[in-house]
Coordinates of C-alpha atoms in Angstrom, one line a residue:
M20 CA 53.4 32.8 74.5
M21 CA 50.2 35.3 74.2
T22 CA 51.4 37.1 70.9
H23 CA 52.4 33.6 69.2
R24 CA 48.4 32.9 70.0
R25 CA 47.7 35.8 68.2
S26 CA 49.8 35.3 65.3
T27 CA 48.3 32.1 64.6
A28 CA 44.7 33.0 65.4
T29 CA 45.6 35.7 62.6
T30 CA 47.0 33.4 60.2
D31 CA 43.9 30.9 60.2
A32 CA 41.5 33.7 60.1
R33 CA 43.3 35.0 57.0
S34 CA 44.1 31.6 55.3
T35 CA 40.1 31.1 56.1
R36 CA 39.7 34.4 53.9
R37 CA 41.6 33.5 51.3
S38 CA 39.9 29.6 51.2
R39 CA 36.6 31.2 50.7
R40 CA 37.8 33.5 48.2
A41 CA 38.7 31.0 46.6
L42 CA 35.7 29.1 46.6
W43 CA 33.7 31.9 45.6
I44 CA 36.1 32.6 42.4
T45 CA 35.9 28.5 41.3
L46 CA 32.2 28.9 41.7
A47 CA 32.0 32.2 39.7
V48 CA 34.2 30.2 37.5
V49 CA 32.4 27.5 37.4
V50 CA 29.1 29.2 36.5
V51 CA 30.2 31.4 34.0
L52 CA 31.8 28.6 32.1
L53 CA 28.4 26.7 32.7
L54 CA 26.8 29.9 31.3
A55 CA 28.9 29.8 28.4
A56 CA 28.2 26.1 27.6
A57 CA 24.6 26.7 27.9
A58 CA 24.6 29.7 25.6
W59 CA 27.0 28.1 23.4
L60 CA 24.7 25.1 23.3
A61 CA 21.7 27.0 22.8
F62 CA 23.7 28.9 20.0
R63 CA 24.5 25.2 18.6
A64 CA 20.9 24.1 19.1
L65 CA 19.7 27.1 17.2
A66 CA 22.1 26.1 14.2
A67 CA 21.5 22.7 14.2
R68 CA 17.3 23.8 14.1
D69 CA 17.6 26.0 11.0
A70 CA 20.1 23.9 9.0
L71 CA 17.4 20.7 9.4
A72 CA 14.7 23.5 8.8
A73 CA 16.6 23.7 5.7
T74 CA 17.4 20.7 4.7
A75 CA 13.5 19.3 5.3
D76 CA 12.6 22.4 2.6
E77 CA 15.6 21.2 0.1
A78 CA 14.9 17.5 0.5
A79 CA 11.1 18.7 -0.3
L80 CA 11.8 20.7 -3.3
L81 CA 13.9 18.0 -4.8
Q82 CA 11.1 15.3 -4.7
Q83 CA 9.0 17.8 -6.4
S84 CA 11.6 18.0 -9.3
V85 CA 12.4 14.0 -9.5
L86 CA 8.6 13.7 -9.5
A87 CA 8.5 16.6 -12.4
G88 CA 11.3 15.3 -14.4
E89 CA 13.1 17.9 -13.7
H90 CA 16.5 17.1 -13.3
D91 CA 18.7 20.2 -14.3
D92 CA 18.2 21.6 -11.1
L93 CA 19.0 18.1 -9.0
D94 CA 22.5 18.1 -8.9
A95 CA 22.6 21.8 -7.1
R96 CA 19.3 21.0 -4.5
A97 CA 21.8 17.8 -3.5
R98 CA 24.6 19.9 -2.8
S99 CA 22.8 22.2 -0.7
I100 CA 20.8 19.3 1.0
S101 CA 24.1 18.0 1.8
A102 CA 25.6 21.2 3.2
H103 CA 22.6 22.3 5.6
A104 CA 22.4 18.2 6.9
S105 CA 26.6 18.9 7.4
D106 CA 26.2 22.2 9.0
A107 CA 23.4 20.3 11.7
A108 CA 25.7 17.5 12.4
R109 CA 28.9 19.7 13.0
A110 CA 26.8 22.2 15.2
T111 CA 25.8 18.9 17.4
G112 CA 29.5 17.0 17.0
D113 CA 31.6 19.1 19.2
P114 CA 33.2 18.7 22.6
V115 CA 31.1 20.5 24.6
W116 CA 27.9 19.3 22.8
R117 CA 29.0 15.4 23.0
A118 CA 30.2 16.5 27.0
A119 CA 27.1 18.0 27.8
E120 CA 24.7 14.8 26.6
I121 CA 25.7 13.0 29.8
L122 CA 23.9 15.1 31.9
P123 CA 20.3 14.1 33.5
W124 CA 17.3 14.6 31.0
V125 CA 19.0 17.3 29.0
G126 CA 21.3 15.0 28.0
A127 CA 18.7 12.8 26.2
N128 CA 17.5 15.7 24.2
L129 CA 20.8 16.6 23.1
R130 CA 21.4 12.9 22.3
A131 CA 18.2 13.0 20.2
V132 CA 19.0 16.0 18.1
R133 CA 22.5 14.9 17.3
D134 CA 21.2 11.5 16.4
I135 CA 18.4 13.2 13.9
S136 CA 21.4 15.7 12.6
E137 CA 23.8 12.5 11.9
I138 CA 21.2 10.7 10.3
A139 CA 20.1 13.1 8.0
D140 CA 23.7 14.1 7.4
E141 CA 24.6 10.2 6.3
L142 CA 21.6 10.8 4.1
A143 CA 22.9 13.6 2.4
R144 CA 26.3 12.1 1.7
N145 CA 25.4 8.3 0.9
G146 CA 21.8 7.9 0.5
V147 CA 20.4 11.1 -1.5
P148 CA 23.8 10.9 -4.6
P149 CA 22.7 7.0 -5.2
L150 CA 19.2 8.0 -6.1
L151 CA 19.6 10.5 -8.2
D152 CA 21.9 8.6 -9.9
A153 CA 19.0 6.0 -10.4
A154 CA 16.5 8.9 -11.2
D155 CA 18.9 10.2 -14.2
A156 CA 18.7 6.2 -15.2
V157 CA 14.7 5.6 -15.7
D158 CA 12.8 8.3 -16.8
L159 CA 9.9 8.6 -14.0
D160 CA 7.4 10.0 -16.3
S161 CA 7.1 6.7 -18.6
L162 CA 9.3 4.1 -16.6
G163 CA 10.4 3.4 -20.2
V164 CA 7.2 1.9 -20.7
T165 CA 5.8 2.1 -24.5
G166 CA 2.4 0.1 -25.1
N167 CA 2.1 -3.0 -23.5
T168 CA 6.9 -3.3 -23.5
V169 CA 8.5 -1.8 -21.0
D170 CA 12.4 -1.1 -22.3
L171 CA 14.7 -3.1 -19.4
A172 CA 17.9 -1.3 -20.3
P173 CA 17.1 1.9 -17.5
L174 CA 16.3 -0.5 -15.1
D175 CA 19.7 -3.2 -15.3
A176 CA 21.1 0.6 -15.3
A177 CA 19.6 2.1 -12.3
R178 CA 19.8 -1.4 -9.9
P179 CA 23.5 -0.7 -8.5
A180 CA 22.5 2.7 -7.7
L181 CA 19.2 1.5 -6.0
E182 CA 21.2 -1.5 -4.1
S183 CA 23.7 1.4 -2.5
A184 CA 21.1 3.4 -1.3
V185 CA 19.0 0.4 0.3
G186 CA 21.6 0.1 3.4
V187 CA 21.5 3.6 4.0
F188 CA 18.3 4.3 4.4
S189 CA 17.5 1.0 6.1
A190 CA 20.8 1.9 8.5
A191 CA 18.7 5.7 9.2
A192 CA 15.8 4.0 9.7
E193 CA 16.7 1.7 12.4
R194 CA 19.0 4.1 14.0
A195 CA 15.8 6.5 14.1
G196 CA 13.6 3.8 15.9
A197 CA 16.4 3.3 18.3
I198 CA 16.4 7.1 19.6
D199 CA 14.9 7.2 23.2
T200 CA 12.3 9.8 23.4
G201 CA 11.3 8.7 26.8
W202 CA 12.9 11.6 28.7
T203 CA 12.7 14.2 25.9
L204 CA 10.9 17.3 25.3
P205 CA 7.6 17.3 23.7
I206 CA 9.1 19.4 20.8
I207 CA 12.0 16.8 20.5
T208 CA 9.8 13.9 20.7
D209 CA 7.8 15.1 17.6
A210 CA 11.0 15.7 15.4
V211 CA 12.2 12.2 16.2
D212 CA 8.4 10.9 15.3
E213 CA 8.1 12.7 12.3
V214 CA 11.3 11.4 11.3
R215 CA 10.7 8.2 12.2
Q216 CA 7.4 8.7 9.8
T217 CA 9.7 10.0 6.9
L218 CA 12.2 7.3 6.9
E219 CA 10.0 3.9 7.4
P220 CA 7.9 4.7 4.2
A221 CA 11.5 6.1 2.2
A222 CA 13.1 3.1 3.4
S223 CA 10.6 0.5 2.0
T224 CA 10.1 2.6 -1.1
V225 CA 13.8 2.7 -2.0
D226 CA 13.9 -1.1 -1.2
G227 CA 11.0 -1.8 -3.2
L228 CA 12.7 0.4 -6.5
A229 CA 15.8 -2.1 -5.8
R230 CA 14.0 -4.9 -5.9
A231 CA 12.1 -4.0 -8.6
A232 CA 15.0 -3.2 -10.5
S233 CA 16.3 -6.3 -9.7
L234 CA 13.9 -8.8 -10.6
L235 CA 11.9 -7.2 -13.4
P236 CA 14.4 -7.7 -15.9
S237 CA 14.2 -11.7 -15.8
M238 CA 10.7 -11.6 -14.7
L239 CA 9.4 -9.8 -17.8
G240 CA 11.9 -12.2 -20.3
A241 CA 15.2 -10.5 -20.7
D242 CA 17.0 -13.6 -20.0
G243 CA 14.4 -15.5 -22.2
P244 CA 10.0 -15.9 -22.3
R245 CA 8.0 -16.1 -19.3
D246 CA 4.7 -17.4 -18.9
Y247 CA 2.4 -16.1 -16.1
L248 CA -0.7 -17.3 -15.0
L249 CA -3.3 -14.6 -14.3
L250 CA -6.0 -15.2 -11.6
M251 CA -9.0 -12.7 -11.8
Q252 CA -10.2 -12.7 -8.1
N253 CA -13.9 -12.2 -7.1
N254 CA -14.5 -10.9 -3.8
A255 CA -18.1 -11.5 -4.2
E256 CA -17.0 -15.3 -3.3
V257 CA -14.0 -14.6 -0.8
R258 CA -11.4 -16.6 -0.3
S259 CA -8.4 -16.5 2.3
S260 CA -6.3 -14.1 -0.5
G261 CA -9.2 -12.2 -2.0
G262 CA -12.0 -13.9 -4.1
I263 CA -12.2 -17.0 -6.1
P264 CA -10.6 -16.9 -9.1
G265 CA -13.4 -16.5 -11.6
A266 CA -11.5 -15.9 -14.7
F267 CA -8.2 -17.4 -15.8
A268 CA -5.1 -15.9 -18.2
V269 CA -1.9 -16.5 -19.1
L270 CA 0.7 -13.1 -19.6
H271 CA 3.4 -13.9 -21.9
A272 CA 6.3 -11.6 -21.2
E273 CA 9.6 -11.7 -23.7
D274 CA 12.3 -8.4 -23.9
G275 CA 10.1 -6.8 -21.8
A276 CA 6.8 -7.2 -24.2
I277 CA 3.6 -8.3 -22.7
S278 CA 1.0 -10.1 -24.1
L279 CA -2.4 -12.3 -23.3
T280 CA -2.5 -15.3 -25.4
G281 CA -4.9 -17.4 -23.3
Q282 CA -7.7 -17.5 -21.3
A283 CA -9.9 -20.0 -19.4
S284 CA -12.4 -20.0 -16.7
T285 CA -13.1 -22.6 -13.7
A286 CA -15.8 -24.3 -16.2
D287 CA -12.4 -25.4 -18.2
F288 CA -11.2 -27.4 -14.9
R289 CA -12.7 -30.7 -13.3
K290 CA -12.7 -32.4 -10.1
F291 CA -9.7 -34.3 -9.2
D292 CA -10.4 -37.6 -7.1
E293 CA -7.1 -36.9 -5.2
P294 CA -5.1 -33.7 -4.7
I295 CA -3.2 -32.6 -7.4
A296 CA -0.3 -31.9 -5.0
E297 CA 0.8 -33.3 -1.5
L298 CA -1.2 -30.9 1.0
D299 CA -0.2 -29.9 4.7
A300 CA -1.7 -31.3 7.9
A301 CA -2.9 -27.5 8.4
T302 CA -4.5 -26.8 5.1
V303 CA -6.5 -30.2 5.4
A304 CA -7.7 -29.5 9.2
L305 CA -8.9 -26.5 8.2
F306 CA -10.3 -27.2 4.4
D307 CA -10.4 -31.2 3.9
E308 CA -8.7 -31.9 0.8
Q309 CA -10.7 -29.4 -1.6
P310 CA -7.9 -27.3 -1.9
G311 CA -6.0 -29.7 -3.9
Q312 CA -9.0 -30.9 -6.3
Y313 CA -10.9 -28.1 -6.9
V314 CA -9.5 -25.3 -8.9
Q315 CA -11.6 -22.5 -7.3
H316 CA -10.6 -23.8 -3.6
A317 CA -6.6 -23.4 -3.9
L318 CA -7.1 -19.8 -2.6
Q319 CA -8.5 -20.6 0.4
I320 CA -5.2 -21.4 1.6
P321 CA -4.2 -18.3 3.5
D322 CA -0.5 -18.8 2.7
F323 CA -0.4 -17.6 -0.9
P324 CA 2.9 -19.1 -2.3
K325 CA 1.4 -22.7 -1.2
A326 CA -2.0 -21.6 -3.1
A327 CA -0.2 -20.0 -5.8
A328 CA 1.6 -23.0 -6.4
L329 CA -1.2 -25.4 -6.2
A330 CA -2.8 -22.9 -9.1
A331 CA 0.1 -23.4 -11.5
E332 CA -0.5 -27.2 -10.5
F333 CA -4.1 -27.3 -11.7
W334 CA -3.0 -25.4 -14.6
A335 CA -0.6 -27.4 -15.8
Q336 CA -2.7 -30.7 -15.7
T337 CA -5.3 -29.2 -16.9
M338 CA -3.8 -27.6 -19.9
G339 CA -1.1 -29.2 -20.7
S340 CA 1.6 -26.4 -19.8
R341 CA 3.7 -25.5 -17.3
V342 CA 3.9 -21.8 -16.4
D343 CA 6.8 -19.8 -14.4
G344 CA 4.6 -18.1 -11.9
V345 CA 0.8 -16.8 -10.7
L346 CA -0.1 -13.5 -10.3
A347 CA -3.7 -12.6 -8.5
V348 CA -5.6 -9.8 -8.7
D349 CA -9.1 -8.5 -7.3
T350 CA -11.6 -6.2 -8.6
V351 CA -11.4 -3.9 -6.3
T352 CA -7.8 -3.8 -8.2
I353 CA -9.5 -2.9 -11.4
A354 CA -11.1 0.1 -10.1
D355 CA -8.4 1.6 -8.9
L356 CA -6.5 1.2 -12.4
L357 CA -9.3 2.5 -14.2
R358 CA -8.3 5.5 -12.0
A359 CA -5.2 5.6 -14.3
T360 CA -6.7 4.2 -17.6
G361 CA -10.0 6.0 -18.0
P362 CA -13.3 4.1 -18.8
V363 CA -13.2 1.1 -20.3
S364 CA -16.2 -1.1 -22.4
A365 CA -17.3 -4.5 -21.2
G366 CA -20.4 -6.2 -23.0
E367 CA -22.9 -3.7 -22.8
Y368 CA -21.5 -1.8 -19.7
E369 CA -19.0 0.8 -19.5
L370 CA -16.6 0.1 -16.4
T371 CA -15.6 3.4 -14.4
P372 CA -13.4 3.8 -11.3
D373 CA -16.4 4.2 -9.5
D374 CA -19.0 1.7 -10.5
A375 CA -16.3 -1.1 -11.4
V376 CA -17.0 -2.8 -8.2
D377 CA -20.9 -2.7 -8.3
I378 CA -21.1 -4.0 -11.8
L379 CA -18.5 -6.7 -11.8
L380 CA -19.7 -8.0 -8.0
S381 CA -23.2 -7.5 -8.0
R382 CA -25.4 -5.8 -10.8
V383 CA -23.7 -8.3 -13.7
Y384 CA -25.6 -11.1 -11.9
A385 CA -29.2 -9.6 -12.2
D386 CA -28.7 -9.1 -15.8
E387 CA -27.4 -12.0 -16.8
P388 CA -28.2 -15.3 -15.4
S389 CA -26.5 -17.7 -17.3
P390 CA -23.1 -18.7 -15.8
I391 CA -21.6 -19.6 -19.3
Q392 CA -22.3 -15.8 -20.2
L393 CA -21.0 -15.1 -17.3
D394 CA -17.6 -16.6 -17.7
A395 CA -17.9 -14.9 -21.3
F396 CA -18.5 -11.5 -20.2
F397 CA -15.5 -12.0 -17.5
A398 CA -13.3 -12.9 -19.6
G399 CA -14.1 -10.0 -22.3
A400 CA -13.7 -7.6 -19.2
S401 CA -10.5 -8.8 -18.4
S402 CA -9.2 -8.4 -21.8
A403 CA -10.5 -4.8 -21.9
V404 CA -8.8 -4.0 -18.5
F405 CA -5.7 -5.7 -20.1
E406 CA -6.0 -3.9 -23.4
A407 CA -6.5 -0.4 -21.4
V408 CA -3.3 -1.0 -19.1
T409 CA -0.9 -2.0 -22.3
D410 CA -1.7 0.2 -25.0
G411 CA -0.4 3.6 -24.0
R412 CA -3.6 5.5 -23.0
A413 CA -2.2 5.4 -19.4
S414 CA 0.4 7.5 -17.5
P415 CA 2.8 4.6 -16.8
A416 CA 3.7 6.8 -13.5
A417 CA -0.3 6.3 -12.1
L418 CA -0.5 2.9 -13.0
V419 CA 2.7 2.0 -10.9
E420 CA 1.3 4.2 -8.1
A421 CA -2.1 2.3 -8.3
L422 CA -0.3 -1.4 -8.8
A423 CA 1.7 -0.3 -5.7
A424 CA -0.8 1.3 -3.5
A425 CA -3.2 -2.5 -4.7
G426 CA -0.3 -4.2 -3.3
D427 CA 0.6 -2.7 -0.1
D428 CA -3.2 -3.5 0.5
G429 CA -2.7 -7.2 -0.5
R430 CA -4.7 -7.0 -3.6
I431 CA -2.3 -7.7 -5.9
R432 CA 0.1 -11.3 -5.0
M433 CA 2.5 -12.6 -7.1
W434 CA 4.6 -16.2 -7.2
S435 CA 7.5 -17.0 -8.9
A436 CA 8.7 -21.0 -9.5
D437 CA 12.4 -19.6 -9.8
P438 CA 13.2 -20.4 -6.1
S439 CA 15.8 -17.6 -6.3
E440 CA 13.4 -14.7 -7.5
Q441 CA 10.5 -16.4 -5.2
E442 CA 13.1 -15.6 -2.2
R443 CA 13.2 -11.8 -3.1
L444 CA 9.6 -11.8 -3.9
A445 CA 9.2 -13.5 -0.2
E446 CA 10.1 -10.0 1.3
T447 CA 7.9 -7.6 -0.5
T448 CA 4.0 -7.0 -0.1
L449 CA 2.9 -9.0 -3.2
A450 CA 4.4 -12.4 -1.2
G451 CA 1.2 -13.1 0.7
A452 CA 3.2 -15.7 2.7
L453 CA 2.1 -15.7 6.3
P454 CA 4.2 -13.1 8.2
I455 CA 7.3 -14.2 10.2
D456 CA 7.4 -12.6 13.8
G457 CA 10.3 -10.6 15.3
A458 CA 11.0 -8.5 18.1
E459 CA 9.6 -5.4 17.5
E460 CA 6.1 -7.3 15.9
V461 CA 3.9 -10.3 16.4
F462 CA 1.3 -10.9 14.0
A463 CA -2.5 -12.2 14.2
G464 CA -4.0 -13.2 11.3
V465 CA -8.1 -13.0 10.2
F466 CA -8.9 -15.0 7.2
F467 CA -12.3 -15.6 5.5
N468 CA -13.8 -18.1 3.4
D469 CA -17.0 -18.4 1.8
S470 CA -18.9 -21.8 1.9
T471 CA -22.5 -20.4 0.2
G472 CA -21.6 -21.6 -2.7
G473 CA -22.6 -18.1 -4.1
K474 CA -21.8 -14.6 -4.7
M475 CA -23.3 -13.1 -1.2
N476 CA -20.0 -11.2 -0.2
Y477 CA -20.8 -8.1 -1.8
Y478 CA -23.3 -7.9 1.5
T479 CA -21.0 -8.7 4.3
A480 CA -18.7 -6.7 6.5
A481 CA -16.2 -7.4 9.1
D482 CA -15.0 -5.4 12.1
I483 CA -11.8 -7.0 13.6
T484 CA -10.4 -5.5 16.9
G485 CA -6.7 -7.0 18.3
T486 CA -5.6 -6.2 21.5
L487 CA -1.7 -7.0 23.1
A488 CA -1.1 -7.0 26.6
S489 CA 2.7 -7.6 26.3
C490 CA 4.4 -8.7 29.7
G491 CA 7.0 -11.0 28.4
D492 CA 6.8 -14.2 28.9
E493 CA 3.3 -13.5 29.8
S494 CA 1.4 -12.1 27.3
R495 CA -1.7 -12.0 25.7
A496 CA -3.5 -11.4 22.7
S497 CA -7.2 -11.3 21.8
V498 CA -9.0 -10.8 18.4
D499 CA -12.3 -10.2 18.3
V500 CA -13.9 -10.4 14.3
V501 CA -17.7 -9.1 14.1
W502 CA -19.0 -10.7 10.5
T503 CA -22.5 -9.4 9.5
N504 CA -25.0 -10.0 6.9
T505 CA -25.7 -6.6 5.2
L506 CA -28.6 -7.5 3.2
D507 CA -32.2 -6.2 3.5
P508 CA -34.1 -9.2 4.5
E509 CA -36.6 -8.3 2.1
Q510 CA -33.8 -8.2 -0.8
A511 CA -33.6 -11.9 -0.6
E512 CA -36.4 -13.5 -3.0
S513 CA -35.1 -11.1 -5.3
L514 CA -31.3 -11.9 -5.7
P515 CA -30.5 -13.9 -8.3
H516 CA -29.6 -17.9 -8.2
Y517 CA -25.9 -17.5 -9.0
V518 CA -25.7 -14.9 -6.0
T519 CA -27.6 -17.0 -3.8
G520 CA -25.9 -20.3 -4.4
N521 CA -29.7 -21.3 -4.9
G522 CA -29.5 -24.2 -2.2
S523 CA -26.7 -25.9 -3.6
S524 CA -25.1 -25.8 0.1
K525 CA -27.8 -26.2 1.6
V526 CA -28.3 -22.3 2.7
D527 CA -31.5 -20.4 2.3
P528 CA -31.5 -17.5 -0.2
G529 CA -30.2 -14.5 1.5
Q530 CA -27.9 -16.5 4.0
V531 CA -24.2 -16.7 3.9
R532 CA -22.1 -19.2 5.2
T533 CA -18.8 -18.3 5.7
R534 CA -15.8 -20.0 7.7
I535 CA -13.4 -17.6 9.6
A536 CA -10.0 -18.7 11.1
V537 CA -8.4 -16.8 13.1
Y538 CA -4.3 -17.3 13.8
G539 CA -2.5 -16.7 16.6
P540 CA 1.4 -15.4 16.7
Q541 CA 4.2 -18.0 16.2
G542 CA 5.1 -20.0 19.1
W543 CA 1.6 -19.2 21.0
T544 CA -0.8 -21.3 22.0
A545 CA -4.9 -20.8 21.8
S546 CA -5.8 -20.5 25.1
R547 CA -9.8 -19.6 24.9
S548 CA -12.5 -19.5 21.9
T549 CA -15.9 -18.1 22.2
L550 CA -19.0 -17.7 19.6
D551 CA -21.1 -15.1 20.5
G552 CA -19.9 -15.2 23.9
A553 CA -20.3 -18.9 24.6
A554 CA -17.7 -21.1 24.6
A555 CA -17.8 -23.4 21.4
P556 CA -15.6 -26.1 19.7
G557 CA -13.9 -24.9 16.6
Q558 CA -11.4 -26.7 14.6
A559 CA -7.6 -26.3 15.7
T560 CA -4.8 -26.8 14.3
I561 CA -1.1 -25.6 14.1
D562 CA -0.2 -23.7 11.2
Q563 CA 3.6 -22.5 10.1
G564 CA 3.8 -22.4 14.3
R565 CA 1.3 -20.4 14.5
P566 CA -1.9 -21.6 16.6
V567 CA -5.5 -21.4 14.7
I568 CA -9.0 -21.8 15.4
Q569 CA -11.4 -21.7 12.9
Y570 CA -15.5 -21.6 12.8
E571 CA -18.0 -21.8 10.5
M572 CA -21.3 -20.1 10.7
T573 CA -24.3 -19.1 8.8
L574 CA -26.3 -15.6 9.4
S575 CA -29.2 -15.1 7.6
P576 CA -30.0 -11.2 6.5
G577 CA -29.7 -8.5 9.0
E578 CA -27.4 -10.8 11.7
S579 CA -24.2 -10.6 13.0
T580 CA -21.8 -13.0 14.8
T581 CA -18.9 -12.5 17.3
V582 CA -15.6 -14.9 17.0
S583 CA -13.5 -14.2 19.8
V584 CA -9.8 -16.0 20.4
D585 CA -7.3 -15.1 23.3
F586 CA -3.9 -16.4 23.0
A587 CA -0.7 -17.1 24.9
G588 CA 2.9 -16.6 24.7
A589 CA 5.9 -14.3 24.8
A590 CA 5.9 -10.8 23.6
D591 CA 8.6 -8.6 25.1
E592 CA 8.4 -5.1 23.9
A593 CA 6.5 -6.2 20.3
Q594 CA 3.8 -4.5 18.6
L595 CA 1.0 -6.3 17.4
G596 CA -0.2 -6.4 13.7
L597 CA -2.4 -8.0 11.7
V598 CA -3.1 -10.0 8.3
S599 CA -6.1 -10.4 7.0
T600 CA -8.2 -11.1 3.6
P601 CA -9.1 -8.2 1.5
L602 CA -12.6 -8.1 1.7
I603 CA -14.7 -5.7 -1.0
R604 CA -14.5 -3.0 2.0
D605 CA -11.9 -2.9 4.1
P606 CA -12.9 -4.0 7.4
N607 CA -13.0 -1.6 10.6
V608 CA -9.2 -2.5 12.6
R609 CA -9.0 -1.0 16.0
L610 CA -5.2 -2.9 17.2
T611 CA -4.1 -2.0 20.8
T612 CA -1.0 -3.0 22.6
T613 CA -0.5 -2.2 26.3
G614 CA 2.4 -2.9 29.0
C615 CA 1.6 -5.8 31.7
E616 CA -1.0 -3.6 33.7

């Protein structure tokens, strides 16, 4: 019996030693496998990094070649981009990499790198080729422009390729925006941010090109002649969309050829006793019936499609002819165009990029006090700029760049009487419509309208601060607007009557009277409003689902006032955006979005 017990104990000890040895072997194997996997992941990560860097370098060279019109090496560069992007996708797409993505902390970094690699591969395979096809169809140096005529055939030929690229770039931008960087290393976070900052404007540009290729042929008369009412907005007398329409013209488009066929001034339009068209309740609440009675007040309406339709109706009932759309351009845009065309002569002046705004919005009023002569001058200046833009002296690419920048700043707006065209325009920066809030962004708005009856907004400035505390169903937004009359009090009496309004609106020389309308997000409510920190009644209404508070104030030279409006609603995780009137000098805008704290 004793022998048996010793044998059993010995067996148990040996079994324990074997189990421990097996455990250590297993652990060693696991460690080796983990080290091997880590080494493999590191190797693949370095390969992905190098491939992505090479992709970015080749993409930059490709862009330079396209812009320079050097098409001989485009296919080779495109193949190189595709090869490098494919290498990055393969490096991050094997089973070991995918398996490691489930690990805490490490996995978030691996997923982010794989997402970036797959985005690059998708763009290289399906996004870049159609863009190169479009580049082959359109000469980017001339854009098919000869003098005042645009060759519409290349645009039409490029349309299918551009429309194909739109979906790829939009999907890539959306996927990049969805990458979770909450647990990623700073270097990965920075890389994702860079991809987002590159893709968002790229997707917007491709979408804009596709829309242009779709819209321009018909809008420039490919399917029959078109006439457009051109409004030259004078920012010295501010309106919601930029400035009062000081000069009017008709642009005729036929088979791509554009010509100026008629001009008028506000003096050619009479006051209508009744509005020329039905006005909605919000417009009447903010501006009475003036937008429908005076053509110069039509652009008080912040929603440009509504304002443009009214302006077109004023033209029809005054001039007896219908237009197919309305184009509004402000004075600041003229300075941008002159950078492409060079200086132009207007009366006794030479307009240059550096002094056009000063001449057109200030100096001419001191030199020419007669309203009739001023109308003639502005008509001549409009014709001179139009001729400079259409006579071939400027690079078409430079003109398009200037126009695109002005469009992004809201200084060029377009409305089409054709519902299908307007639907396409509505999704561009040219539309000038009140925006639609979404899950990612909710908008506030600040719109200015002069009621001085002069041209005093050359001497005004604005600061706008918007803050959103995004807390789901209990979010709060506040908008503060500081409005300043920057005129030196000693200059007030020396200003021309045409600038000060000569007391026609019961405003002393040098004073500025302004209506400031503050819009909140859609579906929200205005919870509090103050003027210079004190509660004050303002005009309140709802415009397209947005709460609006408007104040009218008069400022003497050197004075400032602060309008503050708080809104309550539900923002979930959205950021705060802002739409506002384009002023002579861009407002100083500060927007902040915080959490529930």
